Coordinates of C-alpha atoms and ligand atoms in Angstrom, one line a residue:
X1 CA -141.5 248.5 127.9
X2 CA -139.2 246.1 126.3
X3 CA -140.1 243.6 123.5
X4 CA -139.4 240.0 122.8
X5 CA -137.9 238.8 120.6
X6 CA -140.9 236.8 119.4
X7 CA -143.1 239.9 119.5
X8 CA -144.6 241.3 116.4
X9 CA -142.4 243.5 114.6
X10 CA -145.1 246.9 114.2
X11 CA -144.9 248.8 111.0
X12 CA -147.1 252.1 110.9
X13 CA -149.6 252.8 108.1
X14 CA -150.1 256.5 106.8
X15 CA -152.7 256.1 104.7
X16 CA -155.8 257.9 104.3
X17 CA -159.4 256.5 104.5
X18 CA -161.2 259.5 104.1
X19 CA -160.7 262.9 102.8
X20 CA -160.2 264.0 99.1
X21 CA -157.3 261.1 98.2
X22 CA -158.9 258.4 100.2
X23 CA -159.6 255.8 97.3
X24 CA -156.1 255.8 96.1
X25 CA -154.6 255.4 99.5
X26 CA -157.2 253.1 100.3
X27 CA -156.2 251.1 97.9
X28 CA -152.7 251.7 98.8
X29 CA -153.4 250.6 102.5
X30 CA -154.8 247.0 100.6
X31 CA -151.6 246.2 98.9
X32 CA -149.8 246.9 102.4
X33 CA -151.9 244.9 103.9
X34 CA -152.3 241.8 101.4
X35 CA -148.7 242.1 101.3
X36 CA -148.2 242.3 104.9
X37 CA -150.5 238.9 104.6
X38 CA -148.3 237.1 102.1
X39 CA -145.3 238.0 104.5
X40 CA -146.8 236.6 107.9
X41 CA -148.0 233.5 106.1
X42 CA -144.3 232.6 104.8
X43 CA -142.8 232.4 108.3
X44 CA -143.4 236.6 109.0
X45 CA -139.4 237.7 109.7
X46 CA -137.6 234.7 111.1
X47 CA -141.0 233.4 112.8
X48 CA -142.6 237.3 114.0
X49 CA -145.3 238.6 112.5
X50 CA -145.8 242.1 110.8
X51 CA -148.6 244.0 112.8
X52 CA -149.3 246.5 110.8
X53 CA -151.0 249.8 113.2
X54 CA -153.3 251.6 111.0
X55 CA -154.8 255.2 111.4
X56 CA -156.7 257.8 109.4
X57 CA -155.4 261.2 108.7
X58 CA -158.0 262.2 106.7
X59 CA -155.9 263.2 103.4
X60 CA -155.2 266.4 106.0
X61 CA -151.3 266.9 106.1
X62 CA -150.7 268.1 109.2
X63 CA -152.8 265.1 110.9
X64 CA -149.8 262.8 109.2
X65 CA -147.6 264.7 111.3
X66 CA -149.7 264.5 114.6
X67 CA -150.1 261.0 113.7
X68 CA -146.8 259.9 112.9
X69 CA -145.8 261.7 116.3
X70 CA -148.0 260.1 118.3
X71 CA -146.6 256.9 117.1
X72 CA -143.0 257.3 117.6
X73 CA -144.3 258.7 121.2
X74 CA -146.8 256.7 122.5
X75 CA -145.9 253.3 120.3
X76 CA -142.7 253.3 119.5
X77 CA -143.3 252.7 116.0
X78 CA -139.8 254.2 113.9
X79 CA -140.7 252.8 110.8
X80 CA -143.6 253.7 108.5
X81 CA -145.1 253.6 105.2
X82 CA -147.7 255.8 103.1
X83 CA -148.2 259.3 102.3
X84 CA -149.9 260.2 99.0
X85 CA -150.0 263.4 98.2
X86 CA -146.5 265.1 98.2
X87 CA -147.9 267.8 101.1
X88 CA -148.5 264.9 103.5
X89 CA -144.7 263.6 103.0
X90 CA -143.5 267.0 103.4
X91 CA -145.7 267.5 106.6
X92 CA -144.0 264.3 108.0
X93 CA -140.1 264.6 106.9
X94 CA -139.3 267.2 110.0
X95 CA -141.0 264.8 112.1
X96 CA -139.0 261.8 110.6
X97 CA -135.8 263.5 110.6
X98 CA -136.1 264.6 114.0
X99 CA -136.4 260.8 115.4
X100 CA -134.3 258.7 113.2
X101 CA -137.7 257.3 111.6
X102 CA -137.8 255.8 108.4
X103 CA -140.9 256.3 105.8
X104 CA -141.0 254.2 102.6
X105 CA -143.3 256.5 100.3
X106 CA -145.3 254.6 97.2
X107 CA -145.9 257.7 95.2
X108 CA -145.2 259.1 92.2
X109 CA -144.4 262.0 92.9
X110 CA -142.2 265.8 91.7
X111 CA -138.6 265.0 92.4
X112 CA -136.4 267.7 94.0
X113 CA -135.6 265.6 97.4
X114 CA -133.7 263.3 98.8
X115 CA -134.4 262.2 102.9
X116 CA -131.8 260.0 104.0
X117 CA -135.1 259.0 106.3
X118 CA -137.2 258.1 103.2
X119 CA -137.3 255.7 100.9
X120 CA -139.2 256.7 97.6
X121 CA -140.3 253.8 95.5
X122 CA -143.2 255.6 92.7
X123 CA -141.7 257.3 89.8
X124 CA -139.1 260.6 90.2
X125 CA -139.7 262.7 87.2
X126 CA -137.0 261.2 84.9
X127 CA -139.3 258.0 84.9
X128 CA -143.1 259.2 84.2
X129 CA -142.9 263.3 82.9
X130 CA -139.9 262.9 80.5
X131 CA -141.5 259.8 78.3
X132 CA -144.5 261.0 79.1
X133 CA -143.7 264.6 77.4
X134 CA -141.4 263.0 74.3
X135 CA -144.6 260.6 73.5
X136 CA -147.0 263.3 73.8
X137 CA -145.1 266.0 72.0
X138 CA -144.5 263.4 69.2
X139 CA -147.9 261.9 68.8
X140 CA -150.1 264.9 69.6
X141 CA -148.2 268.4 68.7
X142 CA -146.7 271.3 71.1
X143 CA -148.9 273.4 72.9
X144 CA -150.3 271.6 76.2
X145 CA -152.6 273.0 78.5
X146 CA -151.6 272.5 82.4
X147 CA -154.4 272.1 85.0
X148 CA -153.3 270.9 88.6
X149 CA -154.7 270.5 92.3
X150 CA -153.3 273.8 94.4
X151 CA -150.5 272.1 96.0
X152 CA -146.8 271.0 95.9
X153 CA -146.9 268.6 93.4
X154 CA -148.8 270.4 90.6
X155 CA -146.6 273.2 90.4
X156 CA -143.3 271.3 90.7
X157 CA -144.4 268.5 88.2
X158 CA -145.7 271.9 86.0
X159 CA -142.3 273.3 86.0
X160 CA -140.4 269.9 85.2
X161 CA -143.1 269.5 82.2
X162 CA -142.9 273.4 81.2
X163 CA -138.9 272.8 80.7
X164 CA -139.4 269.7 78.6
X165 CA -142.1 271.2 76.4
X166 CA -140.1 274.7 75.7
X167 CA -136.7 272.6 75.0
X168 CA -138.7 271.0 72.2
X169 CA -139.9 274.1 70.8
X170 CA -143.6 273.3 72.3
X171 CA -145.5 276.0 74.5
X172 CA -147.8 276.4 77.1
X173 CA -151.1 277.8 76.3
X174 CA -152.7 278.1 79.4
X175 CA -152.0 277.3 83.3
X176 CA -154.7 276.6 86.0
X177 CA -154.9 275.5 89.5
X178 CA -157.8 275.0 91.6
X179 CA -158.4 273.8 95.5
X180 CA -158.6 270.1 96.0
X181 CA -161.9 270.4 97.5
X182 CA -163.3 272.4 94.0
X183 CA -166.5 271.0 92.8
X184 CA -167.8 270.1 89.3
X185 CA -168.6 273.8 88.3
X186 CA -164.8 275.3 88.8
X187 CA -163.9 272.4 86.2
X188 CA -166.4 273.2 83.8
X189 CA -165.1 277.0 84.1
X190 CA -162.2 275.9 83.5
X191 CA -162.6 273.5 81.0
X192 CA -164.3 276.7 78.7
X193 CA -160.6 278.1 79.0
X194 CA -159.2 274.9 77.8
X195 CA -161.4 274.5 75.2
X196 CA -161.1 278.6 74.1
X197 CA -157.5 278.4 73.9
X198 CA -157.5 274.7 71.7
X199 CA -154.0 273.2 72.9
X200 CA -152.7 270.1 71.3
X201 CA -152.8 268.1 74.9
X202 CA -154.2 269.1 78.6
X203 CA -151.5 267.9 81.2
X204 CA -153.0 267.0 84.4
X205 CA -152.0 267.1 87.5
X206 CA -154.8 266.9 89.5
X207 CA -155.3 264.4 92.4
X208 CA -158.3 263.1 94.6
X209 CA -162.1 263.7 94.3
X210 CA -161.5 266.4 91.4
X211 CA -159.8 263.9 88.8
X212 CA -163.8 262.7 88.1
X213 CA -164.7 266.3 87.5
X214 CA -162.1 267.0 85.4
X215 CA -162.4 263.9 83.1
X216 CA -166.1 264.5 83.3
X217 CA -166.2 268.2 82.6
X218 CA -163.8 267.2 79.0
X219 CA -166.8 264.6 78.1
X220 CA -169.6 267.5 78.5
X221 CA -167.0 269.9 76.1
X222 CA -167.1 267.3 73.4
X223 CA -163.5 267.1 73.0
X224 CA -162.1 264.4 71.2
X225 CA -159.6 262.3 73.1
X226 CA -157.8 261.2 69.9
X227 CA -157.4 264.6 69.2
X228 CA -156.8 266.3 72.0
X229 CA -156.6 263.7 75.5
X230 CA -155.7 264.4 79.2
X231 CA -152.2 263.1 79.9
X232 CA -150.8 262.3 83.1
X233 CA -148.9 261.2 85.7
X234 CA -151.7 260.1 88.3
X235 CA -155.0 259.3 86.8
X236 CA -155.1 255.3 87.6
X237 CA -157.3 252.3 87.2
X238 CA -158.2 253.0 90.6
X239 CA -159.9 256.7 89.7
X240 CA -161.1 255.3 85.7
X241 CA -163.3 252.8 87.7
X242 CA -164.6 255.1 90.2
X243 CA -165.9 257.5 87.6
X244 CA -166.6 255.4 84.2
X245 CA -164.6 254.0 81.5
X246 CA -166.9 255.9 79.6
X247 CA -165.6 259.2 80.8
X248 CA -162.1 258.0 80.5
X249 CA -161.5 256.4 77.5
X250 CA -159.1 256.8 75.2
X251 CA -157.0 259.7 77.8
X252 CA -152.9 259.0 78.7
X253 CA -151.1 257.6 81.8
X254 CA -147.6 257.7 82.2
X255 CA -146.5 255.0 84.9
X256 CA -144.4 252.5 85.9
X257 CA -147.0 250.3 85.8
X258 CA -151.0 249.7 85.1
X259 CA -153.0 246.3 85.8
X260 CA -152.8 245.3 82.4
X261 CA -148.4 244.8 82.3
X262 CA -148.5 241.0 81.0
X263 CA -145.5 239.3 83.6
X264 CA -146.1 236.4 85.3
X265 CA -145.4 238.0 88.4
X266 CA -148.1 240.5 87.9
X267 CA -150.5 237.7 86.5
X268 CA -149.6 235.9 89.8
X269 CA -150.1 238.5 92.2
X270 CA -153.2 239.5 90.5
X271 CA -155.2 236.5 90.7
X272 CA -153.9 235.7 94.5
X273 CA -155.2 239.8 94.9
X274 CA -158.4 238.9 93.8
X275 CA -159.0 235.9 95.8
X276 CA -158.3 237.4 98.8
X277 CA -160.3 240.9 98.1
X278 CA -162.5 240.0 95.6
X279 CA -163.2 239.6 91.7
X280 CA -163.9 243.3 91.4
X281 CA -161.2 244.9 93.1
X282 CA -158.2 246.9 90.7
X283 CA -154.8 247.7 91.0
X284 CA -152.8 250.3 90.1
X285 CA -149.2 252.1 90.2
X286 CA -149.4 253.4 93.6
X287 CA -150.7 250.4 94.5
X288 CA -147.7 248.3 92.8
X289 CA -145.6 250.1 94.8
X290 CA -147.3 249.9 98.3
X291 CA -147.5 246.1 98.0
X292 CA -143.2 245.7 96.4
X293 CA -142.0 248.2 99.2
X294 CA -143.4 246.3 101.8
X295 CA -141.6 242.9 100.3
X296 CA -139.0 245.2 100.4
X297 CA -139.0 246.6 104.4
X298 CA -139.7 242.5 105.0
X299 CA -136.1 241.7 103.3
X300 CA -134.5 244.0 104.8
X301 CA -135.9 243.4 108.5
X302 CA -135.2 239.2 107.7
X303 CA -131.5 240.6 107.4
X304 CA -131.2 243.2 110.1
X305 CA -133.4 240.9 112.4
X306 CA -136.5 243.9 113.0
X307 CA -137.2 247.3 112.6
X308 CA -134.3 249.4 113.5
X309 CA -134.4 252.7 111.2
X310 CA -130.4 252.7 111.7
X311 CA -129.9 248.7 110.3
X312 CA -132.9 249.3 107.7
X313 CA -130.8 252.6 106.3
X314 CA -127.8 250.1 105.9
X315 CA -129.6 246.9 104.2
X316 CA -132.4 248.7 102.0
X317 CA -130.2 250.3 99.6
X318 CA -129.1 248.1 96.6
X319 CA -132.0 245.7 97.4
X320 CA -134.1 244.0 94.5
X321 CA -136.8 242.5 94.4
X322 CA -139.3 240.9 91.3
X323 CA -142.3 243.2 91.3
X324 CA -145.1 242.5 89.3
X325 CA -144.1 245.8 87.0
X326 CA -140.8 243.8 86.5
X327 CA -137.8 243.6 88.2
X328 CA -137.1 246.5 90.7
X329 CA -134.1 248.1 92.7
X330 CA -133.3 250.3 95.1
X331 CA -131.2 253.2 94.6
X332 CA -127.7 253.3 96.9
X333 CA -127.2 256.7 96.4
X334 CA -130.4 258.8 96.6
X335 CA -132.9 256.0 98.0
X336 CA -135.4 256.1 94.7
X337 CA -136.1 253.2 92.7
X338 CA -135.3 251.6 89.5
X339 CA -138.5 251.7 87.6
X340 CA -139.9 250.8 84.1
X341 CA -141.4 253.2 82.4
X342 CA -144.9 252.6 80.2
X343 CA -147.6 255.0 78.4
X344 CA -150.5 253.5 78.9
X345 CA -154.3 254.6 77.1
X346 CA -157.2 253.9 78.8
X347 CA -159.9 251.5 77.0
X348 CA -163.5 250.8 77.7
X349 CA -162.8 248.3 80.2
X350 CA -160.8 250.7 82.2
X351 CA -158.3 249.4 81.6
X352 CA -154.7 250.7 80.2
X353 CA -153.5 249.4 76.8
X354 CA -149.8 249.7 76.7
X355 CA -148.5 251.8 73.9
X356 CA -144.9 251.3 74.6
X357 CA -142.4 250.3 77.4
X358 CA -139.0 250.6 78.4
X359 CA -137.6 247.4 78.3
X360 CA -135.2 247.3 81.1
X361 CA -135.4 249.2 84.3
X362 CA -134.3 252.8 84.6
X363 CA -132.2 254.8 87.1
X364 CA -133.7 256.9 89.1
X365 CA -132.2 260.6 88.5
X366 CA -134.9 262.7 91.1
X367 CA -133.2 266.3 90.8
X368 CA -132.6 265.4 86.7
X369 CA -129.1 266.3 87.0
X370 CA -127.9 263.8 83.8
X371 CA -127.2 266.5 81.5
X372 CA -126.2 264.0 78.8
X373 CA -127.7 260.9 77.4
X374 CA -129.2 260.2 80.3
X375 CA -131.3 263.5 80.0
X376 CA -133.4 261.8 77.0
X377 CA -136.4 260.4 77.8
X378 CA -135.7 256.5 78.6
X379 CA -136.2 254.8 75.1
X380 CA -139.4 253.5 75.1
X381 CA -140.5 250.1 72.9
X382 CA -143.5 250.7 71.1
X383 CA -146.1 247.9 71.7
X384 CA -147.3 246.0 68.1
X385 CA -151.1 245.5 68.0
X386 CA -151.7 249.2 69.5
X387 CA -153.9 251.7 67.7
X388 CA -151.5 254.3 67.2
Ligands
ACM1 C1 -148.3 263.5 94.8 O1 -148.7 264.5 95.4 N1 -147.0 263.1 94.9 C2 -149.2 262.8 93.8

């Protein structure tokens, strides 16, 4: 089969529309899609379209595998975006690396790898866990509590926030991992052993269906968020909506960016967003970073002239672009992003107030190998008018 040259240029879509993780990749898929949209309606890449060819893999990892091989077989699709949790993208990267196919991944996610056949665009750990653990050790004390979803990412991002806690002299007093699948009862077991062994903070790292149990089974204990909140690297607009402001108010996000970051881009995007999906609909980081990467991909195809993993590998790196978080970059070296880093607290509208902010962009360092200044946690600007 050959193509034309006025063809549509086919992108593949790895998202999930059911399964445990399905809201945040659905609204994941949305931001790829509205910006696919916004592409196609400015010309597409020099006059072809973006088709995007969506499928459901359930929020199962192998089935992004059988997925992704059946479209580099059957469709001859080599360039992709999606993936959520950090087991899907490892599922796929053999697959990837075997064909020369390229994945641009909108998670935040543990660090510790470095495809050349993927392109990571949500925060590495030098950009969420480290000003996420210098706020909350400062604000909130030293012992933190870890509970996490039984995967990859919980442990890793456990062990990057264990070494940042014990450097500071903090300690863990308590570490718990349940099934992704675990329902409201294993939370509220395991919120007894938070509440038994009284840390200053809880660190959360779990994903999907059981981030409402978690926040819920905390409101039931009668803890006191001011006192004592969940932080973490995951919990979004996206899940605070789904499950109650009520239930989430006043707990910590660390992320590059929230719905409430006051640019005009974001303004912008926002209110074209919500025409186009509705008053009602949310955003969120992952979401941010679904709809830049695929103004991204679009840049890079305009000057490689289509989808060729090869040319794309050659023009992403070093491209920018003015996201709504702020401006944006993509690493030459190890293929991460440039991000801006922002603490966030939830409030009763479910949305995030923003308690501080880095005010320029920071370097992506995915294996934390900058031993000196670097290291610190990226000097955040705290935001006047914030309860402290
Ligand atoms: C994740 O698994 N990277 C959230």
């Amino acid at each position: 089969m050959t193509s034309s040259h006025r063809d549509p240029i086919r992108i593949g879509v790895l998202l999930s529309e059911t399964g445990v993780t399905a809201p945040i990749e659905c609204s994941q898929q949305r931001a790829t899609r509205f910006a696919t949209e916004e592409i196609n309606e400015a010309g597409g890449i020099d006059g072809r379209e973006i088709e995007l060819v969506l499928c459901d893999p359930a929020s199962r990892p192998s089935r992004y595998a059988e997925l992704l091989t059946g479209m580099i077989a059957n469709e001859r699709i080599r360039v992709v975006v999606g993936c959520y949790m950090s087991s899907t993208r490892k599922a796929v990267l053999p697959v990837l690396e075997r064909h020369n196919a390229l994945l641009l991944y909108p998670t935040l996610y543990e660090g510790f790898e470095c495809s050349r056949n993927v392109f990571y665009t949500g925060a590495a750990p030098n950009q969420n866990s480290f000003p996420l653990a210098a706020y909350m050790l400062r604000h909130h004390g030293k012992r933190v509590f870890m509970i996490g979803s039984d995967y990859i990412y919980p442990y890793e991002a456990n062990r990057v926030m264990s070494d940042l806690v014990f450097e500071s002299g903090g300690e863990k007093a308590g570490e718990i991992y349940l099934p992704l699948n675990a329902d409201y009862e294993a939370y509220q077991d395991a919120m007894k052993k938070i509440v038994a062994a009284a840390p200053d903070f809880i660190f959360s790292t779990v994903v999907g269906i059981g981030m409402a149990h978690l926040y819920r089974a905390y409101a039931e204990a009668r803890l006191d968020p001011a006192r004592c909140p969940i932080a973490t690297l995951s919990t979004t607009e996206t899940e605070f909506t789904a499950m109650g402001a009520d239930i989430g108010e006043g707990h910590i996000t660390s992320a590059p960016y929230f719905q409430s970051v006051d640019t005009p881009v974001n303004r912008d995007v926002l209110a074209r967003f919500q025409r186009r999906f509705g008053d009602d609909v949310v955003t969120d980081m992952c979401w941010e970073a679904a709809y830049f990467q695929m103004h991204l991909l679009a840049e890079a195809m305009r000057r490689t002239g289509g989808a060729e993993p090869d040319a794309l590998l050659r023009a992403l790196p070093g491209l920018e672009f003015d996201a709504p978080q702020g401006r944006v970059r993509i690493d030459e070296r190890n293929h991460h992003t440039y991000l801006r880093p922002r603490i966030g607290r939830l409030n009763a509208r479910a949305q995030f107030d923003i308690l501080s902010e880095s005010p320029d962009w920071v370097r992506p360092d995915p294996f934390v190998i900058a031993f000196d200044d670097d290291r610190r946690a990226p000097a955040l600007e705290v935001r006047a008018g914030v309860r402290e």
